[in-house]
mmCIF file of C-alpha atoms and ligand atoms in Angstrom:
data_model
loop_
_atom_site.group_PDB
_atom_site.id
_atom_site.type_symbol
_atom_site.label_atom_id
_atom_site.label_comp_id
_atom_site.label_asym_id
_atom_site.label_seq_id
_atom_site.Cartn_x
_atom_site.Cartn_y
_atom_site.Cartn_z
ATOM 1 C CA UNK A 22 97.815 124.691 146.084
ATOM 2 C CA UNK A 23 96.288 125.809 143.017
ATOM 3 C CA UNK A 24 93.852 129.024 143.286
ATOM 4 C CA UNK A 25 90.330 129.366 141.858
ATOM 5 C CA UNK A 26 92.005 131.758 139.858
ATOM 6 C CA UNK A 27 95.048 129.665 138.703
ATOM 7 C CA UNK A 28 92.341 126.552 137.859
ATOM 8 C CA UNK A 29 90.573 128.960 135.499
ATOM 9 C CA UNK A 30 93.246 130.239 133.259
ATOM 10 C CA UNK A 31 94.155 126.311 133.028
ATOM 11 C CA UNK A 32 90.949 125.432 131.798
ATOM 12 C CA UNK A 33 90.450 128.815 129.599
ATOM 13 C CA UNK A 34 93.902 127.527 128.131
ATOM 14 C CA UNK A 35 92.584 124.160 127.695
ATOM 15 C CA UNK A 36 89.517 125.550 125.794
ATOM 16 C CA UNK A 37 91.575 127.665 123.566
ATOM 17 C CA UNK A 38 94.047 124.741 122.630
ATOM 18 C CA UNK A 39 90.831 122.585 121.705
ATOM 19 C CA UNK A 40 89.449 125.758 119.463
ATOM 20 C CA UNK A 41 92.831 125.921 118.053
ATOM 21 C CA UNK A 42 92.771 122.282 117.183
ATOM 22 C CA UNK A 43 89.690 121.898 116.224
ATOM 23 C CA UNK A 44 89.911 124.371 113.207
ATOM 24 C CA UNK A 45 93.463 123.351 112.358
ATOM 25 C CA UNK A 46 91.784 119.588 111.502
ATOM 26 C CA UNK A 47 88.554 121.042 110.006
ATOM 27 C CA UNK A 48 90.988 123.231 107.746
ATOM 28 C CA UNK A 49 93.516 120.524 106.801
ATOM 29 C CA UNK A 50 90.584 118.186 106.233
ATOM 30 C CA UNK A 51 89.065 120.722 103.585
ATOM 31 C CA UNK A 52 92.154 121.440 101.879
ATOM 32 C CA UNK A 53 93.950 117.593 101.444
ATOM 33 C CA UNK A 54 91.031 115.341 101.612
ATOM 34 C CA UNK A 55 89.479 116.179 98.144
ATOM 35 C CA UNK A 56 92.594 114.943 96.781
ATOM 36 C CA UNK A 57 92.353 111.093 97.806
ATOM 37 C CA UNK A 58 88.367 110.748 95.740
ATOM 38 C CA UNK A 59 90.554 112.234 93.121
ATOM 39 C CA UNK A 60 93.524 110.065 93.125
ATOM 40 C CA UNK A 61 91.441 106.754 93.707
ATOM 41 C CA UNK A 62 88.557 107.769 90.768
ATOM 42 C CA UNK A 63 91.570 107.983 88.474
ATOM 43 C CA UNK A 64 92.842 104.486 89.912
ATOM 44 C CA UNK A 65 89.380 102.764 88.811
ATOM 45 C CA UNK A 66 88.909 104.195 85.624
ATOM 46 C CA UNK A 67 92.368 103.423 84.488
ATOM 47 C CA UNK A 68 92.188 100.071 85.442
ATOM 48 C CA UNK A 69 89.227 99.513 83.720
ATOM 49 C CA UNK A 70 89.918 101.204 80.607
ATOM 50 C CA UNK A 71 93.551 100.750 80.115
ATOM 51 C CA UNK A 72 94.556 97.567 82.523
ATOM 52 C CA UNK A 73 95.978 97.025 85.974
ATOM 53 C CA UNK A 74 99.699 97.497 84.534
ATOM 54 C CA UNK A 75 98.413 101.211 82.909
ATOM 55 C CA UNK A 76 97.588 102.210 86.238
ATOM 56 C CA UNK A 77 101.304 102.166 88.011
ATOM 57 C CA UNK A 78 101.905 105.506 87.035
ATOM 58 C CA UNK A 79 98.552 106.615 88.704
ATOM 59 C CA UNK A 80 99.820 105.575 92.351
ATOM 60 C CA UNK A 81 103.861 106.470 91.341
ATOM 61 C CA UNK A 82 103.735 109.756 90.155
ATOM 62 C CA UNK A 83 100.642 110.627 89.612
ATOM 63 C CA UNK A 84 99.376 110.564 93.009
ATOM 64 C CA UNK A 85 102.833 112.463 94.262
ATOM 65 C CA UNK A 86 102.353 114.754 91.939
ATOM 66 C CA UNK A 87 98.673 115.626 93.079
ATOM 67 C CA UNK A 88 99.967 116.056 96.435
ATOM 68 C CA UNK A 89 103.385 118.118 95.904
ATOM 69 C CA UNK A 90 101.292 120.566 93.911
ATOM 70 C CA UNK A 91 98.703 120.537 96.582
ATOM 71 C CA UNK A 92 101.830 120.953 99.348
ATOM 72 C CA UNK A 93 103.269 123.367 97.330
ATOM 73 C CA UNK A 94 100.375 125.941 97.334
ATOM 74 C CA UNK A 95 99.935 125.748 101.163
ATOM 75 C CA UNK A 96 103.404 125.581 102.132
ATOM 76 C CA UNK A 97 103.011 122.343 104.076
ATOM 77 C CA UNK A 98 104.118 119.259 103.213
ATOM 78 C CA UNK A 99 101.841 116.237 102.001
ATOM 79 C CA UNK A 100 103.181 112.733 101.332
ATOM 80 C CA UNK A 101 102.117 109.369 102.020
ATOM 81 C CA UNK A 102 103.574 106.501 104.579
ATOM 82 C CA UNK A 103 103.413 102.790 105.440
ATOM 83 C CA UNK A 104 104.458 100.499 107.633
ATOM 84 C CA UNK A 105 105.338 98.388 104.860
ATOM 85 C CA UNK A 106 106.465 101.022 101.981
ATOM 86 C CA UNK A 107 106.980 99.712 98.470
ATOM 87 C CA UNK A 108 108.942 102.982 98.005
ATOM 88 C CA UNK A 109 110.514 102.988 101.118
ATOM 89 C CA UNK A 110 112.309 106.435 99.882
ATOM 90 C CA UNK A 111 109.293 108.007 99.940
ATOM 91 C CA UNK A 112 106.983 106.608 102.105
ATOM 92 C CA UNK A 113 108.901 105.272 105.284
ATOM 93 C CA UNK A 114 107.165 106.647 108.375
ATOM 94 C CA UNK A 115 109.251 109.223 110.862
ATOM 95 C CA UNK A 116 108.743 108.317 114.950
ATOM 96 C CA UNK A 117 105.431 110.222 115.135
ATOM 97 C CA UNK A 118 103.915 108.810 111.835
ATOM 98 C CA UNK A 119 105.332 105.104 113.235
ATOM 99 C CA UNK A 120 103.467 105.263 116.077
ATOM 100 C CA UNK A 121 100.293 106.699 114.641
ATOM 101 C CA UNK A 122 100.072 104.147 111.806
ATOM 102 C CA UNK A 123 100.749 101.179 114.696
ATOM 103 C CA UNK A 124 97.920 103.000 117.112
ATOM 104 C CA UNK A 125 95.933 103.388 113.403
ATOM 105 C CA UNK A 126 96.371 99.030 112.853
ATOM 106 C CA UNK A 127 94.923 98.627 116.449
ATOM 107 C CA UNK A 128 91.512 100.874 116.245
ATOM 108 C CA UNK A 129 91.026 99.096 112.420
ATOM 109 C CA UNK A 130 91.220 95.688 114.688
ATOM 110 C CA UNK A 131 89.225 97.109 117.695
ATOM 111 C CA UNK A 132 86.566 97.001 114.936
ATOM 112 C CA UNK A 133 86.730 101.256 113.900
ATOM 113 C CA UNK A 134 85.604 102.377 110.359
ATOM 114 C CA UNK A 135 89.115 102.689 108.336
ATOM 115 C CA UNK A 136 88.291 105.216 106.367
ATOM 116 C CA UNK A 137 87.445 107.390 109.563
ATOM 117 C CA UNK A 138 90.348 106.501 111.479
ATOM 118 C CA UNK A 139 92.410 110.419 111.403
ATOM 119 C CA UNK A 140 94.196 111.920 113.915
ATOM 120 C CA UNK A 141 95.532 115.746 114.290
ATOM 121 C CA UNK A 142 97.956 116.996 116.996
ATOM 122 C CA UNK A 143 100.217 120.075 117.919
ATOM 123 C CA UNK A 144 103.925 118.628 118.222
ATOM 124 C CA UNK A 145 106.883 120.374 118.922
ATOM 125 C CA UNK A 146 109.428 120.144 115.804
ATOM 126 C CA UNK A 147 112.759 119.594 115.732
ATOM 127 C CA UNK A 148 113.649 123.188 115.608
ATOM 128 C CA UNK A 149 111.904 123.651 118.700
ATOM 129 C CA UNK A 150 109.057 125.178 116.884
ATOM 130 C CA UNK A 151 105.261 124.110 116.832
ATOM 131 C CA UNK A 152 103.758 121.959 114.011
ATOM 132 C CA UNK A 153 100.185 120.699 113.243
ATOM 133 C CA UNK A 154 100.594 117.211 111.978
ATOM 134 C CA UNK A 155 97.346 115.491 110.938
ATOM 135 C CA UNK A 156 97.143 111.684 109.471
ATOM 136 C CA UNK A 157 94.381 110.284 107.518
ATOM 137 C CA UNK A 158 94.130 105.996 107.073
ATOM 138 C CA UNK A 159 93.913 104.799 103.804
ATOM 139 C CA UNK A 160 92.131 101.885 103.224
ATOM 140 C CA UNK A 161 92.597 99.333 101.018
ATOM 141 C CA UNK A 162 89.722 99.009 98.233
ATOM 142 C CA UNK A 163 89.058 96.105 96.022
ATOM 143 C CA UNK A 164 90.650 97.983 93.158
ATOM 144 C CA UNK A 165 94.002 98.143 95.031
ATOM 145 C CA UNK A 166 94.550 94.104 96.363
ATOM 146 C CA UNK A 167 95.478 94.364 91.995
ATOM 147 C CA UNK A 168 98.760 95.538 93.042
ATOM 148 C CA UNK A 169 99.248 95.439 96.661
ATOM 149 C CA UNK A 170 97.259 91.916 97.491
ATOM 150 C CA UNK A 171 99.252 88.795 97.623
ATOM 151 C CA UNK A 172 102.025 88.551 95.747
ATOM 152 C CA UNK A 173 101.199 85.060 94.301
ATOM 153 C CA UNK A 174 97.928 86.438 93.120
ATOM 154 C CA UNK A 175 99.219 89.439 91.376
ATOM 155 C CA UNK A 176 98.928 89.172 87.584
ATOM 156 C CA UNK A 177 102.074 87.752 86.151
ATOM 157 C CA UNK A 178 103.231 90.891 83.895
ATOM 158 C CA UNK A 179 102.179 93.339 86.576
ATOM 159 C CA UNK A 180 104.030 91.630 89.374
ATOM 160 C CA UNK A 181 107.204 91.693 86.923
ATOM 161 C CA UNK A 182 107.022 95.196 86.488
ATOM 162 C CA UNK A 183 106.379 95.920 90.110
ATOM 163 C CA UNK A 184 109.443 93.702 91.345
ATOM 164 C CA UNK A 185 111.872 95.285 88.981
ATOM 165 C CA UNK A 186 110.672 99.083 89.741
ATOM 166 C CA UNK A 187 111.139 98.146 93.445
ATOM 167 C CA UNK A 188 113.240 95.119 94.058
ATOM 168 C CA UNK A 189 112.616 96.082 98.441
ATOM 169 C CA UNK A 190 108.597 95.894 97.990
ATOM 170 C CA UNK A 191 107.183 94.712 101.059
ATOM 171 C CA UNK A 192 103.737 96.291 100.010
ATOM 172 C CA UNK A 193 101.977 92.852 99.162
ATOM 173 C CA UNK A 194 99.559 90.819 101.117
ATOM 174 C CA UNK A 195 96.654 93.330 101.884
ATOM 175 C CA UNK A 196 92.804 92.470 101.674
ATOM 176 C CA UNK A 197 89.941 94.872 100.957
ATOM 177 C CA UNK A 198 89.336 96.646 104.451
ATOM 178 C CA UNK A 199 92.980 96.882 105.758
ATOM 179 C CA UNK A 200 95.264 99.763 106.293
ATOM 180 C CA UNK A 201 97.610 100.746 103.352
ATOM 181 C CA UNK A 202 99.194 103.448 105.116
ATOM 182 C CA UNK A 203 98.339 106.853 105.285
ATOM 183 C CA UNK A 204 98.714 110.176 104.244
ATOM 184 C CA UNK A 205 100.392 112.499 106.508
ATOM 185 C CA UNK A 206 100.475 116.062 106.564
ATOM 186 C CA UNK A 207 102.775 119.014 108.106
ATOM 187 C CA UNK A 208 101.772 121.950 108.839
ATOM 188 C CA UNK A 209 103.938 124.822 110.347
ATOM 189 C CA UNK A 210 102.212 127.033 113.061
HETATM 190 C C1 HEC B 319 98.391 99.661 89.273
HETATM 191 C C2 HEC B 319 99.020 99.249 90.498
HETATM 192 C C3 HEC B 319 98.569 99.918 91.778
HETATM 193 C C4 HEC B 319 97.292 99.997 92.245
HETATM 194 C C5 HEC B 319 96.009 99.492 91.620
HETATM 195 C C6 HEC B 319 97.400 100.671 93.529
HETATM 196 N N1 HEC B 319 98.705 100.967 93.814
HETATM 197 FE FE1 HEC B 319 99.417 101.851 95.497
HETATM 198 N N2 HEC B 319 101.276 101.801 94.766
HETATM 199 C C7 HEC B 319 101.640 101.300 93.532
HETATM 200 C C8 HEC B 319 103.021 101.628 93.270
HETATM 201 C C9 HEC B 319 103.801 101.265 92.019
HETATM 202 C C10 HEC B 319 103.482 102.338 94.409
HETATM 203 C C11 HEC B 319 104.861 102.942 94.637
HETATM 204 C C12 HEC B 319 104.748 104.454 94.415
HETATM 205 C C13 HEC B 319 106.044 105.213 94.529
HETATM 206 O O1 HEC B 319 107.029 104.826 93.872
HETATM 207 O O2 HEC B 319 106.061 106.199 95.274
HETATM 208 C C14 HEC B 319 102.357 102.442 95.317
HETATM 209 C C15 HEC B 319 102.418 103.095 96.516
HETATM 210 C C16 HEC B 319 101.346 103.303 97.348
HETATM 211 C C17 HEC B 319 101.400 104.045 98.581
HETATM 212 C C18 HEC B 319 102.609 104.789 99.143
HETATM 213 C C19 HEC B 319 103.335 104.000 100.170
HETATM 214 C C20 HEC B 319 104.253 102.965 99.573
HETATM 215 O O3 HEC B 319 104.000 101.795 99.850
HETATM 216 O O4 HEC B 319 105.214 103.321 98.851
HETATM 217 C C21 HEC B 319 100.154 103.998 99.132
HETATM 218 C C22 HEC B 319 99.705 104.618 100.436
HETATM 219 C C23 HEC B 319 99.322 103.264 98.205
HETATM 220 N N3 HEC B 319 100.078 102.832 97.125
HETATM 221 C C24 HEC B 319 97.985 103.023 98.389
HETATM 222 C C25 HEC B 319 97.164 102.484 97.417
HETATM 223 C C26 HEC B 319 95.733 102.386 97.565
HETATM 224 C C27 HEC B 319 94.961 102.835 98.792
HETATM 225 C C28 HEC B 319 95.254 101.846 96.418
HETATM 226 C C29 HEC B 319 93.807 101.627 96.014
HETATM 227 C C30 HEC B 319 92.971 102.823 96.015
HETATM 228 C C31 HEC B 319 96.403 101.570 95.573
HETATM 229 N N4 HEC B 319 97.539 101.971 96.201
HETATM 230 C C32 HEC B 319 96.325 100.968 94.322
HETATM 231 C C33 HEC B 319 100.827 100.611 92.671
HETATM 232 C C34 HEC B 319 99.452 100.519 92.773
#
């Protein structure tokens, strides 16, 4: 039987494990976030000034690139995934991000804000150590269906670069509103 005494240090445990998460997310949030307003203001104006095709660069290295530096400071690691990666080097989802991006599809269809859906958690790594892994939805915005709509519907020069730069794309078919993927984040505790 559990004592009064036993029941309290459970809860006081409890409390501290929210604190600790609760500043973890509000941390990560303040230190990655900035970068995605960033990445998709760039995204617009090269589109507009420079066409769709002038803007692959944008989401293949420059976007990367924003986030390894970003990674790099911290000493965490940054990078973005998808259920359906067009660089499926890069961006194919581990077991935890798989099952986060499939729980992140359902609350979009349960009707949730995408570009609130987030989630944070303390996992255990493979090393046996602790990690703070945090995921943030990205949504898809008119400016993106340009490149990742359907594929029929992609400008003809565009979609010729984009199937010869990655002959496995399955990132094609999305509408304004859906999930892209996500960016994912690693944290060591
Ligand atoms: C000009 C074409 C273009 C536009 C517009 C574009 N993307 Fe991409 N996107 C790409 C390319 C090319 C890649 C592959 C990047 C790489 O090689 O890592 C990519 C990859 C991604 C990835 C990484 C996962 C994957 O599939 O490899 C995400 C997430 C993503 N795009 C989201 C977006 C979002 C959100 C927008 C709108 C704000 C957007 N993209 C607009 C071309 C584009």
């Amino acid at each position: 039987m559990k004592t009064p005494l036993t029941i309290a240090l459970i809860s006081l445990s409890i409390v501290a494990h929210a604190a600790e998460l609760d500043s973890l997310l509000a941390d990560t949030r303040q230190e990655v976030l900035p970068v995605l307003p960033k990445v998709a203001g760039m995204m617009k104006q090269t589109v507009e000034s420079e066409g769709v095709a002038a803007a692959i660069p944008v989401c293949k290295e420059k976007a990367p690139a924003m986030m390894a530096e970003k990674a790099a400071a911290l000493g965490w690691k940054i990078r973005r995934v998808s259920l359906k990666p067009r660089n499926a080097e890069r961006a194919t989802p581990d077991a935890w991000e798989q099952a986060q991006l499939e729980i992140f599809d359902r609350r979009r269809a349960g009707g949730e804000d995408p570009k609130a859906i987030e989630v944070g958690e303390i996992v255990e790594a493979a090393d046996g150590g602790r990690v703070f892994r945090y995921m943030k939805a990205l949504p898809v915005a008119p400016v993106c269906v340009q490149c990742h709509g359907e594929r029929n519907a992609l400008a003809p020069e565009l979609r010729q670069a984009i199937e010869a730069a990655y002959p496995h794309d399955r990132a094609t078919g999305y509408a304004p509103g859906d999930l892209r993927g996500a960016l994912s984040v690693t944290r060591p505790l």
